[in-house]
Short mmCIF file of C-alpha atoms in Angstrom, two decimals:
data_model
loop_
_atom_site.label_atom_id
_atom_site.label_comp_id
_atom_site.label_asym_id
_atom_site.label_seq_id
_atom_site.Cartn_x
_atom_site.Cartn_y
_atom_site.Cartn_z
CA MET A 1424 27.04 19.92 -5.47
CA SER A 1425 25.49 16.88 -7.13
CA ARG A 1426 22.33 15.27 -5.85
CA ARG A 1427 22.90 12.33 -3.51
CA LEU A 1428 21.48 8.92 -4.37
CA GLY A 1429 20.20 6.51 -1.76
CA PHE A 1430 18.92 2.95 -1.36
CA PHE A 1431 16.09 2.39 1.10
CA THR A 1432 14.73 -0.82 2.60
CA ARG A 1433 11.94 -1.76 4.96
CA LEU A 1434 13.47 -5.26 5.25
CA LEU A 1435 10.44 -7.05 3.83
CA ASP A 1436 11.99 -10.06 2.10
CA LYS A 1437 9.70 -13.07 2.63
CA VAL A 1438 12.16 -14.98 4.82
CA PRO A 1439 12.78 -15.36 8.59
CA ALA A 1440 14.01 -12.32 10.50
CA LYS A 1441 17.70 -13.25 10.63
CA GLN A 1442 17.77 -13.79 6.88
CA ARG A 1443 15.96 -10.49 6.31
CA TYR A 1444 18.81 -8.74 8.08
CA GLN A 1445 21.42 -10.68 6.12
CA LEU A 1446 19.78 -9.88 2.77
CA ALA A 1447 19.38 -6.21 3.66
CA THR A 1448 23.08 -6.04 4.51
CA GLU A 1449 23.97 -7.61 1.16
CA GLN A 1450 21.74 -5.08 -0.60
CA ILE A 1451 23.38 -2.18 1.22
CA GLN A 1452 26.84 -3.53 0.42
CA HIS A 1453 25.82 -3.86 -3.23
CA ALA A 1454 24.51 -0.29 -3.25
CA GLU A 1455 27.86 0.86 -1.85
CA ARG A 1456 29.77 -1.03 -4.57
CA CYS A 1457 27.50 0.52 -7.20
CA GLY A 1458 28.26 4.03 -5.96
CA PHE A 1459 25.17 4.91 -3.95
CA ASP A 1460 25.81 7.66 -1.41
CA ASN A 1461 23.34 6.63 1.30
CA ALA A 1462 21.46 3.63 2.64
CA TRP A 1463 18.28 4.16 4.64
CA ILE A 1464 16.38 1.68 6.82
CA ALA A 1465 12.93 1.92 8.41
CA GLN A 1466 11.72 1.11 11.91
CA HIS A 1467 8.50 -0.83 12.50
CA HIS A 1468 7.22 -2.50 15.65
CA PHE A 1469 5.29 -5.77 15.84
CA HIS A 1470 3.85 -5.98 12.29
CA GLU A 1471 6.30 -7.96 10.14
CA ASP A 1472 4.35 -7.35 6.91
CA GLU A 1473 4.80 -3.59 7.30
CA GLY A 1474 8.49 -3.65 8.18
CA GLY A 1475 10.98 -6.09 9.56
CA LEU A 1476 13.12 -3.99 11.90
CA PRO A 1477 12.19 -2.66 15.36
CA SER A 1478 15.78 -1.69 16.33
CA PRO A 1479 17.31 0.41 13.56
CA LEU A 1480 20.38 1.68 15.42
CA VAL A 1481 21.32 -1.85 16.47
CA TYR A 1482 21.05 -3.00 12.88
CA LEU A 1483 23.01 -0.03 11.54
CA ALA A 1484 25.88 -0.83 13.91
CA HIS A 1485 26.09 -4.17 12.11
CA ALA A 1486 25.78 -2.55 8.69
CA ALA A 1487 28.49 -0.04 9.58
CA ALA A 1488 30.90 -2.90 10.29
CA GLN A 1489 30.13 -4.40 6.86
CA THR A 1490 30.57 -1.19 4.83
CA ARG A 1491 33.14 1.57 4.46
CA THR A 1492 31.87 4.62 2.59
CA ILE A 1493 28.11 4.59 2.25
CA ARG A 1494 26.27 6.84 4.70
CA LEU A 1495 23.73 5.06 6.90
CA GLY A 1496 20.41 6.58 7.89
CA THR A 1497 17.15 5.94 9.68
CA ALA A 1498 13.98 6.59 7.70
CA ILE A 1499 12.56 6.75 10.19
CA ILE A 1500 12.88 6.27 13.93
CA THR A 1501 9.36 6.66 15.37
CA LEU A 1502 10.51 9.05 18.06
CA PRO A 1503 7.35 9.25 20.23
CA MET A 1504 7.81 5.57 21.15
CA GLU A 1505 11.43 6.00 22.21
CA ASN A 1506 13.39 7.07 25.27
CA ALA A 1507 15.04 10.11 23.73
CA LEU A 1508 18.17 9.99 25.90
CA ARG A 1509 18.79 6.38 24.97
CA VAL A 1510 18.41 7.26 21.29
CA ALA A 1511 20.91 10.10 21.81
CA GLU A 1512 23.43 7.77 23.47
CA ASP A 1513 23.03 4.90 21.00
CA ALA A 1514 23.34 7.24 18.03
CA ALA A 1515 26.43 8.89 19.51
CA VAL A 1516 28.17 5.53 19.93
CA LEU A 1517 27.06 4.35 16.48
CA ASP A 1518 28.32 7.47 14.74
CA LEU A 1519 31.76 6.93 16.24
CA LEU A 1520 31.82 3.28 15.16
CA ALA A 1521 30.60 4.27 11.68
CA ASP A 1522 33.29 6.96 11.27
CA GLY A 1523 30.74 9.77 11.12
CA ARG A 1524 28.44 8.17 8.55
CA LEU A 1525 25.16 8.32 10.49
CA GLU A 1526 22.09 10.31 9.40
CA ILE A 1527 19.05 10.53 11.70
CA GLY A 1528 15.59 10.55 10.15
CA LEU A 1529 12.75 11.00 12.63
CA GLY A 1530 8.98 10.91 12.46
CA SER A 1531 5.87 10.78 14.60
CA GLY A 1532 3.75 8.34 12.60
CA GLY A 1533 3.23 4.62 12.63
CA THR A 1534 0.54 2.00 12.97
CA PRO A 1535 -1.90 3.38 15.58
CA ASP A 1536 -2.11 0.23 17.72
CA SER A 1537 1.70 -0.01 17.88
CA PHE A 1538 1.76 3.00 20.22
CA LEU A 1539 -0.27 1.26 22.95
CA PRO A 1540 2.45 -1.05 24.39
CA PHE A 1541 4.65 2.02 24.79
CA GLY A 1542 2.06 3.67 27.04
CA LEU A 1543 1.03 6.19 24.40
CA MET A 1544 -2.21 6.89 22.55
CA PHE A 1545 -1.95 7.61 18.84
CA ALA A 1546 -3.48 11.05 19.36
CA GLU A 1547 -0.66 11.94 21.76
CA ARG A 1548 2.12 11.30 19.27
CA GLY A 1549 2.59 14.92 18.14
CA ALA A 1550 3.26 16.26 21.61
CA ALA A 1551 5.45 13.27 22.50
CA PHE A 1552 7.47 13.79 19.32
CA ALA A 1553 8.08 17.46 20.10
CA ASP A 1554 9.15 16.70 23.68
CA ASN A 1555 11.47 13.87 22.65
CA LEU A 1556 13.01 15.88 19.83
CA HIS A 1557 13.80 18.69 22.27
CA THR A 1558 15.48 16.21 24.63
CA LEU A 1559 17.40 14.54 21.82
CA LEU A 1560 18.79 17.79 20.44
CA SER A 1561 19.58 19.11 23.91
CA ALA A 1562 21.64 16.01 24.66
CA TRP A 1563 23.54 16.18 21.38
CA ARG A 1564 24.24 19.87 21.83
CA GLY A 1565 25.89 19.20 25.18
CA ASP A 1566 23.31 20.67 27.57
CA SER A 1567 23.23 19.45 31.16
CA LEU A 1568 20.81 16.57 31.65
CA GLY A 1569 18.87 16.71 34.91
CA HIS A 1570 21.95 17.70 36.93
CA PRO A 1571 24.83 20.10 36.20
CA ASP A 1572 27.30 17.21 36.10
CA ASN A 1573 25.32 15.14 33.56
CA HIS A 1574 26.30 15.51 29.91
CA LEU A 1575 26.05 13.12 27.01
CA TYR A 1576 28.98 10.75 26.63
CA PRO A 1577 30.33 10.31 24.09
CA ALA A 1578 29.66 13.87 23.01
CA ALA A 1579 27.94 14.10 19.63
CA PRO A 1580 27.29 17.76 18.68
CA GLN A 1581 27.63 16.80 15.02
CA LEU A 1582 24.40 14.78 15.10
CA ALA A 1583 22.26 17.84 15.80
CA GLY A 1584 23.08 18.94 12.26
CA ARG A 1585 22.14 15.61 10.67
CA VAL A 1586 18.49 15.41 11.69
CA TRP A 1587 15.80 14.83 9.06
CA ILE A 1588 12.07 15.20 9.75
CA ALA A 1589 9.48 13.15 7.88
CA THR A 1590 6.11 14.80 7.32
CA PHE A 1591 2.99 14.79 5.15
CA SER A 1592 2.03 18.37 5.98
CA VAL A 1593 3.00 21.95 5.19
CA GLU A 1594 3.03 22.67 8.92
CA GLY A 1595 5.50 19.84 9.50
CA ALA A 1596 7.71 21.11 6.69
CA ILE A 1597 7.76 24.56 8.25
CA ARG A 1598 8.71 23.14 11.66
CA ALA A 1599 11.52 21.12 10.08
CA ALA A 1600 12.86 24.24 8.37
CA GLN A 1601 12.61 26.42 11.47
CA GLY A 1602 14.71 23.86 13.33
CA GLY A 1603 17.30 23.83 10.53
CA HIS A 1604 16.58 20.15 9.86
CA GLY A 1605 16.30 18.18 6.65
CA LEU A 1606 12.89 17.48 5.10
CA MET A 1607 11.94 13.88 4.26
CA LEU A 1608 9.21 13.27 1.67
CA SER A 1609 7.53 9.89 1.36
CA ARG A 1610 7.38 7.57 -1.66
CA THR A 1611 3.60 8.02 -1.59
CA GLN A 1612 1.08 9.76 0.62
CA PRO A 1613 -2.68 10.07 1.05
CA ARG A 1614 -4.53 12.33 -1.36
CA PRO A 1615 -6.95 14.98 -0.11
CA THR A 1616 -10.59 13.92 -0.05
CA GLY A 1617 -12.08 14.26 -3.50
CA HIS A 1618 -8.67 14.59 -5.21
CA ALA A 1619 -7.56 10.99 -5.63
CA GLU A 1620 -6.09 11.68 -9.07
CA LEU A 1621 -3.61 14.33 -7.93
CA PRO A 1622 -0.02 13.41 -8.84
CA LEU A 1623 2.39 13.06 -5.97
CA ASP A 1624 4.44 16.10 -6.97
CA ALA A 1625 1.35 18.30 -6.80
CA ILE A 1626 1.04 17.36 -3.12
CA GLN A 1627 4.73 17.53 -2.23
CA ASN A 1628 5.82 20.68 -4.06
CA PRO A 1629 3.86 22.88 -1.60
CA LEU A 1630 5.77 21.21 1.25
CA ILE A 1631 9.06 22.07 -0.46
CA ASP A 1632 7.90 25.65 -1.04
CA ALA A 1633 6.95 26.05 2.63
CA TYR A 1634 10.21 24.46 3.81
CA LEU A 1635 12.41 26.70 1.66
CA ALA A 1636 10.47 29.82 2.66
CA ALA A 1637 10.84 29.05 6.37
CA LEU A 1638 14.49 27.96 6.32
CA PRO A 1639 16.68 30.37 8.31
CA ALA A 1640 19.24 32.40 6.40
CA GLY A 1641 22.57 30.66 6.06
CA ILE A 1642 21.14 27.14 6.46
CA ALA A 1643 21.54 24.99 3.35
CA PRO A 1644 18.39 23.08 2.39
CA ARG A 1645 18.34 19.32 2.77
CA ILE A 1646 15.37 17.71 1.04
CA LEU A 1647 15.06 13.96 0.55
CA ALA A 1648 12.42 12.39 -1.69
CA SER A 1649 11.85 8.66 -1.35
CA ARG A 1650 10.44 6.91 -4.40
CA THR A 1651 9.38 3.38 -5.31
CA ALA A 1652 11.42 2.30 -8.33
CA PHE A 1653 11.94 -1.20 -9.64
CA VAL A 1654 14.09 -1.46 -12.77
CA ALA A 1655 14.64 -4.67 -14.72
CA ASP A 1656 16.22 -5.60 -18.02
CA SER A 1657 12.85 -5.37 -19.79
CA ASP A 1658 9.50 -3.73 -19.23
CA SER A 1659 7.70 -7.04 -19.46
CA TYR A 1660 9.84 -8.74 -16.81
CA ALA A 1661 9.59 -5.75 -14.45
CA ARG A 1662 5.80 -5.74 -14.73
CA GLN A 1663 5.60 -9.50 -14.26
CA VAL A 1664 7.63 -9.27 -11.05
CA ALA A 1665 5.87 -6.17 -9.76
CA GLU A 1666 2.22 -7.07 -10.28
CA PRO A 1667 1.70 -9.55 -7.40
CA GLY A 1668 3.09 -7.19 -4.75
CA ILE A 1669 1.25 -4.15 -6.07
CA ARG A 1670 -2.04 -6.04 -6.26
CA GLN A 1671 -1.54 -7.37 -2.74
CA GLN A 1672 -1.10 -3.84 -1.48
CA ALA A 1673 -4.18 -2.76 -3.41
CA ALA A 1674 -6.22 -5.51 -1.78
CA GLN A 1675 -5.28 -4.14 1.65
CA TYR A 1676 -6.73 -0.75 0.67
CA ARG A 1677 -9.68 -1.92 -1.40
CA GLY A 1678 -11.92 0.78 0.00
CA GLU A 1679 -9.55 3.48 -1.23
CA VAL A 1680 -8.21 1.96 -4.45
CA ARG A 1681 -10.83 1.12 -7.06
CA GLY A 1682 -8.74 0.90 -10.21
CA GLU A 1683 -8.26 -2.67 -11.34
CA ARG A 1684 -5.89 -2.12 -14.27
CA PHE A 1685 -2.30 -2.70 -13.27
CA ASP A 1686 -1.25 0.68 -14.70
CA ASP A 1687 -3.95 2.34 -12.58
CA LEU A 1688 -2.57 0.65 -9.50
CA LEU A 1689 0.99 1.72 -10.30
CA ALA A 1690 -0.22 5.31 -10.55
CA ARG A 1691 -2.19 5.07 -7.31
CA PHE A 1692 0.86 3.83 -5.43
CA ASP A 1693 3.30 6.18 -7.20
CA ALA A 1694 5.43 3.25 -8.36
CA HIS A 1695 8.01 3.57 -11.14
CA VAL A 1696 8.29 0.14 -12.74
CA GLY A 1697 9.85 -1.04 -15.98
CA GLY A 1698 13.02 -1.21 -18.00
CA ILE A 1699 15.61 1.57 -17.96
CA ASP A 1700 13.91 3.83 -20.50
CA GLN A 1701 10.44 3.41 -19.02
CA VAL A 1702 11.55 4.24 -15.47
CA ALA A 1703 13.67 7.16 -16.68
CA HIS A 1704 10.64 8.56 -18.50
CA SER A 1705 8.39 7.98 -15.49
CA LEU A 1706 10.76 9.67 -13.06
CA ALA A 1707 11.16 12.62 -15.43
CA GLN A 1708 7.47 13.43 -14.96
CA ASP A 1709 7.99 13.95 -11.21
CA SER A 1710 8.86 17.64 -10.78
CA VAL A 1711 9.80 17.14 -7.12
CA LEU A 1712 12.93 15.26 -8.13
CA SER A 1713 14.44 18.35 -9.74
CA ARG A 1714 14.10 20.23 -6.45
CA VAL A 1715 15.62 17.86 -3.90
CA THR A 1716 19.13 17.35 -2.61
CA ASP A 1717 18.67 13.61 -2.04
CA ILE A 1718 16.67 10.80 -3.64
CA SER A 1719 16.25 7.36 -2.08
CA PHE A 1720 14.86 4.41 -4.00
CA GLN A 1721 13.02 1.45 -2.57
CA VAL A 1722 11.44 -1.55 -4.26
CA HIS A 1723 8.43 -1.76 -1.89
CA SER A 1724 5.60 -2.53 -2.58
CA VAL A 1725 6.86 -4.40 -5.63
CA GLU A 1726 8.47 -7.04 -3.37
CA PRO A 1727 10.92 -8.56 -5.88
CA SER A 1728 13.35 -11.34 -5.08
CA HIS A 1729 16.73 -10.56 -3.57
CA ALA A 1730 18.41 -11.15 -6.92
CA ASP A 1731 15.98 -8.83 -8.70
CA THR A 1732 16.53 -6.17 -6.04
CA LEU A 1733 20.29 -6.35 -6.59
CA ARG A 1734 19.79 -6.06 -10.34
CA SER A 1735 17.54 -3.03 -9.90
CA ILE A 1736 20.23 -1.37 -7.79
CA GLU A 1737 22.77 -2.01 -10.56
CA LEU A 1738 20.53 -0.63 -13.30
CA ILE A 1739 19.65 2.51 -11.35
CA ALA A 1740 23.30 3.17 -10.56
CA GLY A 1741 24.61 2.35 -14.01
CA HIS A 1742 21.98 3.95 -16.21
CA LEU A 1743 19.80 6.40 -14.27
CA ALA A 1744 22.23 7.86 -11.74
CA PRO A 1745 24.00 10.40 -14.01
CA ALA A 1746 20.78 12.28 -14.79
CA LEU A 1747 19.46 11.89 -11.25
CA ARG A 1748 22.62 13.35 -9.76
CA ALA A 1749 22.40 16.50 -11.86
CA ALA A 1750 22.14 19.52 -9.60
CA GLY A 1751 18.56 20.71 -9.04
CA GLU A 1752 17.09 24.06 -8.26
CA SER A 1753 16.84 23.28 -4.54
CA HIS A 1754 20.59 23.95 -4.24
CA ARG A 1755 19.77 27.61 -4.85
CA ARG A 1756 17.86 29.21 -2.00
CA ILE A 1757 14.42 30.36 -3.14
CA SER A 1758 13.53 33.64 -1.51
#
């Protein structure tokens, strides 16, 4: 089985909300035409500079009507903030309308102050996530809901097998495996105190090890790695486009990021930027990518124009996809 290739967006184009949604749809359609297997969208509440979409399932219903073959996924729904039964119902309807193309990525994180309007403290998110996940899976599996006559309609038992869990921790990876879920790895993640120079794969490979070790017998691993990759027709143009967005992100984390050279900043944010050969070489250094079943690429925090995003999609699909799709060792269970 070849590795699946995905396009991911946080809907951050610097335009009004309606146009953000239109441009994201065009990007997903372009990814479908270019042969991408999956398209993933993120959920963010309130803070438009972090993400432009509070209602991912509503948006994906629109995207489903504008596409035919590409699978559509959430990366992620912040489940602690949600009514789990409503998520179960909306996802069940959406999967029917999308002809079975829906994938459900879930997580517990988010901007701490975004939890408050939902009646939840940030510190309570772990317990709320566990409770809501239990409710969600119970509904999809057809359990009775509060009364013997109450069952999810439309029934959606298939969705229980399409859950992905996003995590930064070994413990989270183990829980995902024990539930038989997919594991979602971020494009970047915080480094341990005193180890700022650790490469991303050094942090994420232990999560993969723990996930594979805890996965029940007979359950095929599903491991998705998201990565920032912006590919252009030349290294110089890619760097020119990428530098403003990367430096803006660095300015937001000035206390954590002290490197001023652009290459230092690219390394700190785990961004793969350049022409075809440069990005291919950069990705080849990431040992995680040989172990996953799925890779999703996003241009954030490069923040290129819509046209440059479309071109990056083309170049990844046309020049990098064959090597990226090559089967990795994660397709063989590691005992």
